Amino acid sequence: ERAWPTWAHWFDFIDQDSDIARLKRFERDLYMGWLDPFLAELPRGTPILDVGCGVGRFATVLASRGHHLCLVDASSRALTRAMAHVLKIAPDAPLPDAFCTDLRELSVLGEARFDVALAIETICYQSDPTAALGEIARQVRPGGLVVAAVEGRYGSLLYDEGISLENAPHVMAGQALTIPGDRFVVHDTEASFRARFEDLGLEVLLLEGCHYLPEGPLARLVDWNALDDPAYAAEVISLDRACGRDPAMRPLARSWLAVARVPAAHLPGMP
């Protein structure tokens, strides 16, 4: 919130004038390539919760498909921009609900009523990611889906310039990376990310590593300015997926993405 006046052109990356609009659009499509087998056939009007929606990079896609969205973000500026983008890109979609609230206060949403909940690059910025994931899952009906993505531990060590000689051992040990005035991140490995779902009794349907490029260990291979070329983008996505299949490269994912099903029985802690 404090940084918005200075960095609005960077934060609002859906705006075509943003320096990173092309990159963030590509990275969204990279995620959606994994998610569409689960989301593409949802009937219009499906209630979907987007926690940590930011400026709406996933909300705009889902709204354009006619889904009924509930947007949640702790930043009023980001939430306002998300609503504006949704209304512009999908003017005929159901009007989204919007809540400016902390992830730990999702009780304001009421009873579990969503078929899908998204938390893309959200729970890794919480002091207890598993508890945060549980709060999100409690908003989903039995049989519904929880979609989450987090920062990968080893991919971040190779790419993130904020990780230094001083704090790298903490990241490697699975401790939170804290840079005062800048960031707080809990990085996951594939195993630790899977465990967060299984500890909550969620059935993991998909868990994949991604973002090996362009904002990952192979970032040097990518020309950001060429990502709007469909053929070039397809080549990058193909290599990204190949990295996830390679036994040596797979642990180096910059991001881990998972889709899990909420069981018929109540989750731990649910009334």
PDB file of C-alpha atoms in Angstrom:
ATOM      1  CA  GLU A   1       0.000   0.000   0.000  1.00  0.00           C
ATOM      2  CA  ARG A   2       2.782   2.423   0.893  1.00  0.00           C
ATOM      3  CA  ALA A   3       4.608   1.745  -2.352  1.00  0.00           C
ATOM      4  CA  TRP A   4       1.648   2.142  -4.729  1.00  0.00           C
ATOM      5  CA  PRO A   5       2.117   5.873  -5.436  1.00  0.00           C
ATOM      6  CA  THR A   6       5.672   5.227  -6.588  1.00  0.00           C
ATOM      7  CA  TRP A   7       5.324   1.820  -8.225  1.00  0.00           C
ATOM      8  CA  ALA A   8       1.770   1.830  -9.633  1.00  0.00           C
ATOM      9  CA  HIS A   9       3.098   1.240 -13.173  1.00  0.00           C
ATOM     10  CA  TRP A  10       4.838  -1.898 -11.871  1.00  0.00           C
ATOM     11  CA  PHE A  11       2.123  -3.190  -9.531  1.00  0.00           C
ATOM     12  CA  ASP A  12      -0.759  -2.755 -11.968  1.00  0.00           C
ATOM     13  CA  PHE A  13       0.708  -5.040 -14.579  1.00  0.00           C
ATOM     14  CA  ILE A  14      -2.640  -5.612 -16.330  1.00  0.00           C
ATOM     15  CA  ASP A  15      -2.377  -2.034 -17.553  1.00  0.00           C
ATOM     16  CA  GLN A  16      -0.841  -2.254 -21.027  1.00  0.00           C
ATOM     17  CA  ASP A  17       1.500   0.630 -20.164  1.00  0.00           C
ATOM     18  CA  SER A  18       3.113  -1.385 -17.364  1.00  0.00           C
ATOM     19  CA  ASP A  19       6.733  -2.368 -17.916  1.00  0.00           C
ATOM     20  CA  ILE A  20       5.905  -5.986 -17.125  1.00  0.00           C
ATOM     21  CA  ALA A  21       2.421  -6.400 -18.655  1.00  0.00           C
ATOM     22  CA  ARG A  22       3.684  -8.801 -21.313  1.00  0.00           C
ATOM     23  CA  LEU A  23       5.641 -10.889 -18.799  1.00  0.00           C
ATOM     24  CA  LYS A  24       2.807 -11.199 -16.280  1.00  0.00           C
ATOM     25  CA  ARG A  25       0.298 -12.058 -18.988  1.00  0.00           C
ATOM     26  CA  PHE A  26       2.578 -14.847 -20.171  1.00  0.00           C
ATOM     27  CA  GLU A  27       3.101 -16.158 -16.632  1.00  0.00           C
ATOM     28  CA  ARG A  28      -0.662 -16.199 -16.076  1.00  0.00           C
ATOM     29  CA  ASP A  29      -1.070 -18.207 -19.273  1.00  0.00           C
ATOM     30  CA  LEU A  30       1.669 -20.548 -18.089  1.00  0.00           C
ATOM     31  CA  TYR A  31      -0.338 -21.261 -14.942  1.00  0.00           C
ATOM     32  CA  MET A  32      -3.614 -21.534 -16.875  1.00  0.00           C
ATOM     33  CA  GLY A  33      -2.117 -24.184 -19.133  1.00  0.00           C
ATOM     34  CA  TRP A  34      -1.944 -26.431 -16.061  1.00  0.00           C
ATOM     35  CA  LEU A  35      -5.252 -25.281 -14.590  1.00  0.00           C
ATOM     36  CA  ASP A  36      -7.555 -25.358 -17.597  1.00  0.00           C
ATOM     37  CA  PRO A  37      -8.083 -29.148 -17.473  1.00  0.00           C
ATOM     38  CA  PHE A  38      -9.797 -28.426 -14.133  1.00  0.00           C
ATOM     39  CA  LEU A  39     -11.341 -25.016 -14.843  1.00  0.00           C
ATOM     40  CA  ALA A  40     -12.184 -24.813 -18.543  1.00  0.00           C
ATOM     41  CA  GLU A  41     -15.339 -26.942 -18.326  1.00  0.00           C
ATOM     42  CA  LEU A  42     -16.851 -25.222 -15.282  1.00  0.00           C
ATOM     43  CA  PRO A  43     -20.406 -24.065 -16.058  1.00  0.00           C
ATOM     44  CA  ARG A  44     -20.990 -20.345 -16.378  1.00  0.00           C
ATOM     45  CA  GLY A  45     -21.861 -18.745 -13.066  1.00  0.00           C
ATOM     46  CA  THR A  46     -19.654 -21.058 -10.998  1.00  0.00           C
ATOM     47  CA  PRO A  47     -18.870 -19.325  -7.681  1.00  0.00           C
ATOM     48  CA  ILE A  48     -15.095 -18.841  -7.451  1.00  0.00           C
ATOM     49  CA  LEU A  49     -13.096 -17.284  -4.632  1.00  0.00           C
ATOM     50  CA  ASP A  50      -9.841 -15.499  -5.539  1.00  0.00           C
ATOM     51  CA  VAL A  51      -7.821 -14.843  -2.372  1.00  0.00           C
ATOM     52  CA  GLY A  52      -4.958 -12.409  -2.791  1.00  0.00           C
ATOM     53  CA  CYS A  53      -6.429 -11.477  -6.152  1.00  0.00           C
ATOM     54  CA  GLY A  54      -4.030  -8.557  -6.591  1.00  0.00           C
ATOM     55  CA  VAL A  55      -4.945  -6.453  -9.603  1.00  0.00           C
ATOM     56  CA  GLY A  56      -6.991  -9.273 -11.113  1.00  0.00           C
ATOM     57  CA  ARG A  57      -4.770 -11.184 -13.500  1.00  0.00           C
ATOM     58  CA  PHE A  58      -6.771 -14.401 -12.949  1.00  0.00           C
ATOM     59  CA  ALA A  59     -10.048 -12.665 -12.127  1.00  0.00           C
ATOM     60  CA  THR A  60     -10.219 -11.080 -15.575  1.00  0.00           C
ATOM     61  CA  VAL A  61      -9.910 -14.473 -17.283  1.00  0.00           C
ATOM     62  CA  LEU A  62     -12.453 -16.179 -15.034  1.00  0.00           C
ATOM     63  CA  ALA A  63     -14.925 -13.302 -15.224  1.00  0.00           C
ATOM     64  CA  SER A  64     -14.726 -13.339 -19.022  1.00  0.00           C
ATOM     65  CA  ARG A  65     -15.917 -16.970 -18.808  1.00  0.00           C
ATOM     66  CA  GLY A  66     -19.015 -15.807 -16.972  1.00  0.00           C
ATOM     67  CA  HIS A  67     -18.157 -17.021 -13.483  1.00  0.00           C
ATOM     68  CA  HIS A  68     -19.371 -15.336 -10.300  1.00  0.00           C
ATOM     69  CA  LEU A  69     -16.248 -14.152  -8.500  1.00  0.00           C
ATOM     70  CA  CYS A  70     -15.505 -13.148  -4.954  1.00  0.00           C
ATOM     71  CA  LEU A  71     -12.297 -11.116  -4.824  1.00  0.00           C
ATOM     72  CA  VAL A  72     -10.292 -10.789  -1.619  1.00  0.00           C
ATOM     73  CA  ASP A  73      -7.162  -8.740  -1.059  1.00  0.00           C
ATOM     74  CA  ALA A  74      -5.658  -6.857   1.866  1.00  0.00           C
ATOM     75  CA  SER A  75      -4.669  -3.987  -0.441  1.00  0.00           C
ATOM     76  CA  SER A  76      -7.528  -1.613  -1.179  1.00  0.00           C
ATOM     77  CA  ARG A  77      -5.626  -0.175  -4.148  1.00  0.00           C
ATOM     78  CA  ALA A  78      -5.070  -3.595  -5.708  1.00  0.00           C
ATOM     79  CA  LEU A  79      -8.688  -4.591  -5.109  1.00  0.00           C
ATOM     80  CA  THR A  80      -9.974  -1.386  -6.692  1.00  0.00           C
ATOM     81  CA  ARG A  81      -7.834  -1.978  -9.767  1.00  0.00           C
ATOM     82  CA  ALA A  82      -8.973  -5.618  -9.977  1.00  0.00           C
ATOM     83  CA  MET A  83     -12.619  -4.552  -9.994  1.00  0.00           C
ATOM     84  CA  ALA A  84     -11.905  -1.919 -12.645  1.00  0.00           C
ATOM     85  CA  HIS A  85     -10.128  -4.419 -14.899  1.00  0.00           C
ATOM     86  CA  VAL A  86     -12.881  -7.032 -14.511  1.00  0.00           C
ATOM     87  CA  LEU A  87     -15.584  -4.486 -15.349  1.00  0.00           C
ATOM     88  CA  LYS A  88     -13.646  -3.327 -18.407  1.00  0.00           C
ATOM     89  CA  ILE A  89     -12.640  -6.736 -19.759  1.00  0.00           C
ATOM     90  CA  ALA A  90     -15.827  -8.633 -18.865  1.00  0.00           C
ATOM     91  CA  PRO A  91     -18.649  -6.036 -18.690  1.00  0.00           C
ATOM     92  CA  ASP A  92     -21.346  -8.686 -19.170  1.00  0.00           C
ATOM     93  CA  ALA A  93     -20.084 -10.990 -16.402  1.00  0.00           C
ATOM     94  CA  PRO A  94     -21.798 -11.171 -13.000  1.00  0.00           C
ATOM     95  CA  LEU A  95     -20.641  -8.295 -10.816  1.00  0.00           C
ATOM     96  CA  PRO A  96     -17.931  -9.662  -8.493  1.00  0.00           C
ATOM     97  CA  ASP A  97     -18.160  -9.425  -4.740  1.00  0.00           C
ATOM     98  CA  ALA A  98     -15.120  -7.738  -3.203  1.00  0.00           C
ATOM     99  CA  PHE A  99     -13.711  -7.835   0.318  1.00  0.00           C
ATOM    100  CA  CYS A 100     -10.722  -5.809   1.476  1.00  0.00           C
ATOM    101  CA  THR A 101      -9.599  -8.010   4.329  1.00  0.00           C
ATOM    102  CA  ASP A 102      -6.731 -10.066   5.669  1.00  0.00           C
ATOM    103  CA  LEU A 103      -6.540 -13.704   4.666  1.00  0.00           C
ATOM    104  CA  ARG A 104      -6.894 -14.638   8.325  1.00  0.00           C
ATOM    105  CA  GLU A 105     -10.316 -12.947   8.444  1.00  0.00           C
ATOM    106  CA  LEU A 106     -12.137 -14.951   5.776  1.00  0.00           C
ATOM    107  CA  SER A 107     -14.924 -15.666   8.249  1.00  0.00           C
ATOM    108  CA  VAL A 108     -16.489 -12.419   6.958  1.00  0.00           C
ATOM    109  CA  LEU A 109     -17.417 -14.383   3.829  1.00  0.00           C
ATOM    110  CA  GLY A 110     -19.831 -16.599   5.795  1.00  0.00           C
ATOM    111  CA  GLU A 111     -20.486 -20.280   5.155  1.00  0.00           C
ATOM    112  CA  ALA A 112     -18.480 -22.358   2.677  1.00  0.00           C
ATOM    113  CA  ARG A 113     -20.125 -21.611  -0.656  1.00  0.00           C
ATOM    114  CA  PHE A 114     -17.507 -21.740  -3.390  1.00  0.00           C
ATOM    115  CA  ASP A 115     -16.823 -24.471  -5.920  1.00  0.00           C
ATOM    116  CA  VAL A 116     -13.257 -23.271  -6.466  1.00  0.00           C
ATOM    117  CA  ALA A 117     -10.827 -21.166  -4.444  1.00  0.00           C
ATOM    118  CA  LEU A 118      -7.638 -19.705  -5.882  1.00  0.00           C
ATOM    119  CA  ALA A 119      -4.648 -18.585  -3.861  1.00  0.00           C
ATOM    120  CA  ILE A 120      -1.983 -17.938  -6.473  1.00  0.00           C
ATOM    121  CA  GLU A 121       1.263 -16.740  -4.880  1.00  0.00           C
ATOM    122  CA  THR A 122      -0.583 -15.901  -1.668  1.00  0.00           C
ATOM    123  CA  ILE A 123      -0.073 -18.339   1.230  1.00  0.00           C
ATOM    124  CA  CYS A 124       3.727 -18.197   0.941  1.00  0.00           C
ATOM    125  CA  TYR A 125       3.546 -14.630   2.276  1.00  0.00           C
ATOM    126  CA  GLN A 126       1.839 -15.757   5.483  1.00  0.00           C
ATOM    127  CA  SER A 127       3.684 -16.696   8.671  1.00  0.00           C
ATOM    128  CA  ASP A 128       1.801 -20.038   8.730  1.00  0.00           C
ATOM    129  CA  PRO A 129       1.085 -21.090   5.133  1.00  0.00           C
ATOM    130  CA  THR A 130      -0.651 -24.325   6.148  1.00  0.00           C
ATOM    131  CA  ALA A 131      -3.071 -22.483   8.433  1.00  0.00           C
ATOM    132  CA  ALA A 132      -3.702 -19.964   5.647  1.00  0.00           C
ATOM    133  CA  LEU A 133      -4.409 -22.792   3.215  1.00  0.00           C
ATOM    134  CA  GLY A 134      -6.830 -24.273   5.718  1.00  0.00           C
ATOM    135  CA  GLU A 135      -8.703 -20.976   6.039  1.00  0.00           C
ATOM    136  CA  ILE A 136      -9.106 -20.867   2.269  1.00  0.00           C
ATOM    137  CA  ALA A 137     -10.192 -24.518   2.022  1.00  0.00           C
ATOM    138  CA  ARG A 138     -12.895 -23.915   4.612  1.00  0.00           C
ATOM    139  CA  GLN A 139     -14.599 -21.601   2.144  1.00  0.00           C
ATOM    140  CA  VAL A 140     -14.968 -24.402  -0.419  1.00  0.00           C
ATOM    141  CA  ARG A 141     -17.853 -26.835  -0.626  1.00  0.00           C
ATOM    142  CA  PRO A 142     -17.123 -30.581  -0.198  1.00  0.00           C
ATOM    143  CA  GLY A 143     -15.883 -31.887  -3.524  1.00  0.00           C
ATOM    144  CA  GLY A 144     -14.725 -28.425  -4.608  1.00  0.00           C
ATOM    145  CA  LEU A 145     -11.214 -27.435  -5.639  1.00  0.00           C
ATOM    146  CA  VAL A 146      -8.457 -25.465  -3.947  1.00  0.00           C
ATOM    147  CA  VAL A 147      -5.791 -24.043  -6.268  1.00  0.00           C
ATOM    148  CA  ALA A 148      -2.579 -22.646  -4.805  1.00  0.00           C
ATOM    149  CA  ALA A 149       0.862 -21.608  -5.996  1.00  0.00           C
ATOM    150  CA  VAL A 150       3.887 -20.747  -3.875  1.00  0.00           C
ATOM    151  CA  GLU A 151       7.508 -19.677  -4.222  1.00  0.00           C
ATOM    152  CA  GLY A 152       9.854 -22.604  -4.852  1.00  0.00           C
ATOM    153  CA  ARG A 153      12.814 -22.805  -2.507  1.00  0.00           C
ATOM    154  CA  TYR A 154      15.655 -23.757  -4.833  1.00  0.00           C
ATOM    155  CA  GLY A 155      14.406 -21.851  -7.866  1.00  0.00           C
ATOM    156  CA  SER A 156      14.268 -18.732  -5.711  1.00  0.00           C
ATOM    157  CA  LEU A 157      17.787 -19.324  -4.416  1.00  0.00           C
ATOM    158  CA  LEU A 158      19.012 -19.334  -8.013  1.00  0.00           C
ATOM    159  CA  TYR A 159      17.003 -16.342  -9.240  1.00  0.00           C
ATOM    160  CA  ASP A 160      15.913 -14.011  -6.437  1.00  0.00           C
ATOM    161  CA  GLU A 161      18.415 -11.178  -6.030  1.00  0.00           C
ATOM    162  CA  GLY A 162      17.002 -10.474  -2.565  1.00  0.00           C
ATOM    163  CA  ILE A 163      18.509 -13.731  -1.296  1.00  0.00           C
ATOM    164  CA  SER A 164      22.028 -12.990  -0.123  1.00  0.00           C
ATOM    165  CA  LEU A 165      24.961 -14.851   1.386  1.00  0.00           C
ATOM    166  CA  GLU A 166      23.605 -13.817   4.771  1.00  0.00           C
ATOM    167  CA  ASN A 167      20.045 -15.063   4.424  1.00  0.00           C
ATOM    168  CA  ALA A 168      20.500 -17.988   1.986  1.00  0.00           C
ATOM    169  CA  PRO A 169      21.128 -20.495   4.822  1.00  0.00           C
ATOM    170  CA  HIS A 170      17.759 -19.555   6.347  1.00  0.00           C
ATOM    171  CA  VAL A 171      16.003 -20.137   3.033  1.00  0.00           C
ATOM    172  CA  MET A 172      17.770 -23.481   2.548  1.00  0.00           C
ATOM    173  CA  ALA A 173      16.691 -24.530   6.037  1.00  0.00           C
ATOM    174  CA  GLY A 174      13.056 -23.769   5.234  1.00  0.00           C
ATOM    175  CA  GLN A 175      12.895 -20.669   7.403  1.00  0.00           C
ATOM    176  CA  ALA A 176      11.085 -17.518   6.322  1.00  0.00           C
ATOM    177  CA  LEU A 177      13.019 -14.947   4.313  1.00  0.00           C
ATOM    178  CA  THR A 178      12.526 -11.613   6.041  1.00  0.00           C
ATOM    179  CA  ILE A 179      13.858  -8.395   4.526  1.00  0.00           C
ATOM    180  CA  PRO A 180      12.536  -5.476   6.606  1.00  0.00           C
ATOM    181  CA  GLY A 181      10.545  -2.999   4.557  1.00  0.00           C
ATOM    182  CA  ASP A 182      10.660  -5.269   1.520  1.00  0.00           C
ATOM    183  CA  ARG A 183       9.361  -8.819   1.891  1.00  0.00           C
ATOM    184  CA  PHE A 184       8.424 -11.815   3.992  1.00  0.00           C
ATOM    185  CA  VAL A 185       8.356 -15.157   2.146  1.00  0.00           C
ATOM    186  CA  VAL A 186       8.149 -18.808   3.153  1.00  0.00           C
ATOM    187  CA  HIS A 187       9.633 -20.955   0.375  1.00  0.00           C
ATOM    188  CA  ASP A 188       8.496 -24.517  -0.288  1.00  0.00           C
ATOM    189  CA  THR A 189       9.963 -27.630  -1.805  1.00  0.00           C
ATOM    190  CA  GLU A 190       7.710 -30.033  -3.653  1.00  0.00           C
ATOM    191  CA  ALA A 191       7.537 -32.259  -0.565  1.00  0.00           C
ATOM    192  CA  SER A 192       6.785 -29.476   1.915  1.00  0.00           C
ATOM    193  CA  PHE A 193       4.112 -28.017  -0.353  1.00  0.00           C
ATOM    194  CA  ARG A 194       2.399 -31.386  -0.769  1.00  0.00           C
ATOM    195  CA  ALA A 195       2.513 -31.900   2.983  1.00  0.00           C
ATOM    196  CA  ARG A 196       0.531 -28.686   3.573  1.00  0.00           C
ATOM    197  CA  PHE A 197      -2.407 -30.152   1.641  1.00  0.00           C
ATOM    198  CA  GLU A 198      -2.144 -33.626   3.079  1.00  0.00           C
ATOM    199  CA  ASP A 199      -1.943 -32.309   6.649  1.00  0.00           C
ATOM    200  CA  LEU A 200      -5.341 -30.690   6.032  1.00  0.00           C
ATOM    201  CA  GLY A 201      -6.855 -33.830   4.557  1.00  0.00           C
ATOM    202  CA  LEU A 202      -7.025 -32.380   1.034  1.00  0.00           C
ATOM    203  CA  GLU A 203      -6.664 -34.738  -1.924  1.00  0.00           C
ATOM    204  CA  VAL A 204      -3.877 -33.510  -4.224  1.00  0.00           C
ATOM    205  CA  LEU A 205      -4.911 -33.906  -7.864  1.00  0.00           C
ATOM    206  CA  LEU A 206      -2.032 -31.988  -9.445  1.00  0.00           C
ATOM    207  CA  LEU A 207       1.315 -30.740  -8.184  1.00  0.00           C
ATOM    208  CA  GLU A 208       3.715 -29.342 -10.744  1.00  0.00           C
ATOM    209  CA  GLY A 209       6.824 -27.211 -10.816  1.00  0.00           C
ATOM    210  CA  CYS A 210       6.820 -24.258 -13.194  1.00  0.00           C
ATOM    211  CA  HIS A 211       8.391 -20.858 -13.847  1.00  0.00           C
ATOM    212  CA  TYR A 212      11.808 -22.299 -14.578  1.00  0.00           C
ATOM    213  CA  LEU A 213      11.693 -19.474 -17.104  1.00  0.00           C
ATOM    214  CA  PRO A 214      11.334 -16.556 -17.547  1.00  0.00           C
ATOM    215  CA  GLU A 215      11.564 -15.536 -13.842  1.00  0.00           C
ATOM    216  CA  GLY A 216      13.446 -18.615 -12.759  1.00  0.00           C
ATOM    217  CA  PRO A 217      16.834 -20.316 -12.998  1.00  0.00           C
ATOM    218  CA  LEU A 218      16.715 -20.288 -16.832  1.00  0.00           C
ATOM    219  CA  ALA A 219      15.581 -16.666 -17.134  1.00  0.00           C
ATOM    220  CA  ARG A 220      18.582 -15.781 -19.321  1.00  0.00           C
ATOM    221  CA  LEU A 221      17.125 -17.893 -22.139  1.00  0.00           C
ATOM    222  CA  VAL A 222      13.996 -15.761 -22.545  1.00  0.00           C
ATOM    223  CA  ASP A 223      13.425 -12.551 -24.482  1.00  0.00           C
ATOM    224  CA  TRP A 224      10.569 -10.870 -22.563  1.00  0.00           C
ATOM    225  CA  ASN A 225       9.784  -8.664 -25.565  1.00  0.00           C
ATOM    226  CA  ALA A 226       9.020 -11.722 -27.710  1.00  0.00           C
ATOM    227  CA  LEU A 227       6.492 -13.311 -25.361  1.00  0.00           C
ATOM    228  CA  ASP A 228       3.525 -11.942 -27.329  1.00  0.00           C
ATOM    229  CA  ASP A 229       4.593 -14.068 -30.293  1.00  0.00           C
ATOM    230  CA  PRO A 230       2.452 -17.236 -29.954  1.00  0.00           C
ATOM    231  CA  ALA A 231       5.099 -19.474 -31.504  1.00  0.00           C
ATOM    232  CA  TYR A 232       7.816 -18.113 -29.218  1.00  0.00           C
ATOM    233  CA  ALA A 233       5.593 -18.345 -26.146  1.00  0.00           C
ATOM    234  CA  ALA A 234       4.730 -21.958 -26.998  1.00  0.00           C
ATOM    235  CA  GLU A 235       8.440 -22.772 -27.235  1.00  0.00           C
ATOM    236  CA  VAL A 236       9.083 -21.249 -23.804  1.00  0.00           C
ATOM    237  CA  ILE A 237       6.152 -23.136 -22.267  1.00  0.00           C
ATOM    238  CA  SER A 238       7.350 -26.389 -23.835  1.00  0.00           C
ATOM    239  CA  LEU A 239      10.805 -25.965 -22.294  1.00  0.00           C
ATOM    240  CA  ASP A 240       9.292 -24.980 -18.951  1.00  0.00           C
ATOM    241  CA  ARG A 241       7.289 -28.199 -18.877  1.00  0.00           C
ATOM    242  CA  ALA A 242      10.308 -30.226 -19.961  1.00  0.00           C
ATOM    243  CA  CYS A 243      12.188 -28.855 -16.937  1.00  0.00           C
ATOM    244  CA  GLY A 244       9.394 -30.098 -14.689  1.00  0.00           C
ATOM    245  CA  ARG A 245       9.764 -33.586 -16.130  1.00  0.00           C
ATOM    246  CA  ASP A 246      13.552 -33.671 -15.825  1.00  0.00           C
ATOM    247  CA  PRO A 247      14.646 -35.316 -12.539  1.00  0.00           C
ATOM    248  CA  ALA A 248      17.569 -32.923 -12.054  1.00  0.00           C
ATOM    249  CA  MET A 249      15.726 -29.733 -12.998  1.00  0.00           C
ATOM    250  CA  ARG A 250      12.378 -30.437 -11.341  1.00  0.00           C
ATOM    251  CA  PRO A 251      13.428 -29.405  -7.775  1.00  0.00           C
ATOM    252  CA  LEU A 252      14.587 -26.021  -9.146  1.00  0.00           C
ATOM    253  CA  ALA A 253      11.063 -24.770  -9.889  1.00  0.00           C
ATOM    254  CA  ARG A 254      10.591 -21.095  -9.076  1.00  0.00           C
ATOM    255  CA  SER A 255       6.932 -21.848  -8.383  1.00  0.00           C
ATOM    256  CA  TRP A 256       4.978 -24.896  -7.242  1.00  0.00           C
ATOM    257  CA  LEU A 257       1.361 -25.145  -8.382  1.00  0.00           C
ATOM    258  CA  ALA A 258      -1.214 -27.498  -6.902  1.00  0.00           C
ATOM    259  CA  VAL A 259      -4.869 -28.382  -7.341  1.00  0.00           C
ATOM    260  CA  ALA A 260      -6.566 -30.289  -4.527  1.00  0.00           C
ATOM    261  CA  ARG A 261     -10.069 -31.513  -3.783  1.00  0.00           C
ATOM    262  CA  VAL A 262     -11.880 -30.777  -0.539  1.00  0.00           C
ATOM    263  CA  PRO A 263     -13.143 -34.088   0.912  1.00  0.00           C
ATOM    264  CA  ALA A 264     -16.755 -34.836   1.704  1.00  0.00           C
ATOM    265  CA  ALA A 265     -15.931 -34.944   5.427  1.00  0.00           C
ATOM    266  CA  HIS A 266     -15.360 -31.684   7.274  1.00  0.00           C
ATOM    267  CA  LEU A 267     -11.837 -30.345   7.423  1.00  0.00           C
ATOM    268  CA  PRO A 268     -10.063 -30.219  10.785  1.00  0.00           C
ATOM    269  CA  GLY A 269     -11.375 -27.285  12.769  1.00  0.00           C
ATOM    270  CA  MET A 270     -14.546 -26.868  10.722  1.00  0.00           C
ATOM    271  CA  PRO A 271     -17.834 -26.643  12.636  1.00  0.00           C
TER     272      PRO A 271
END
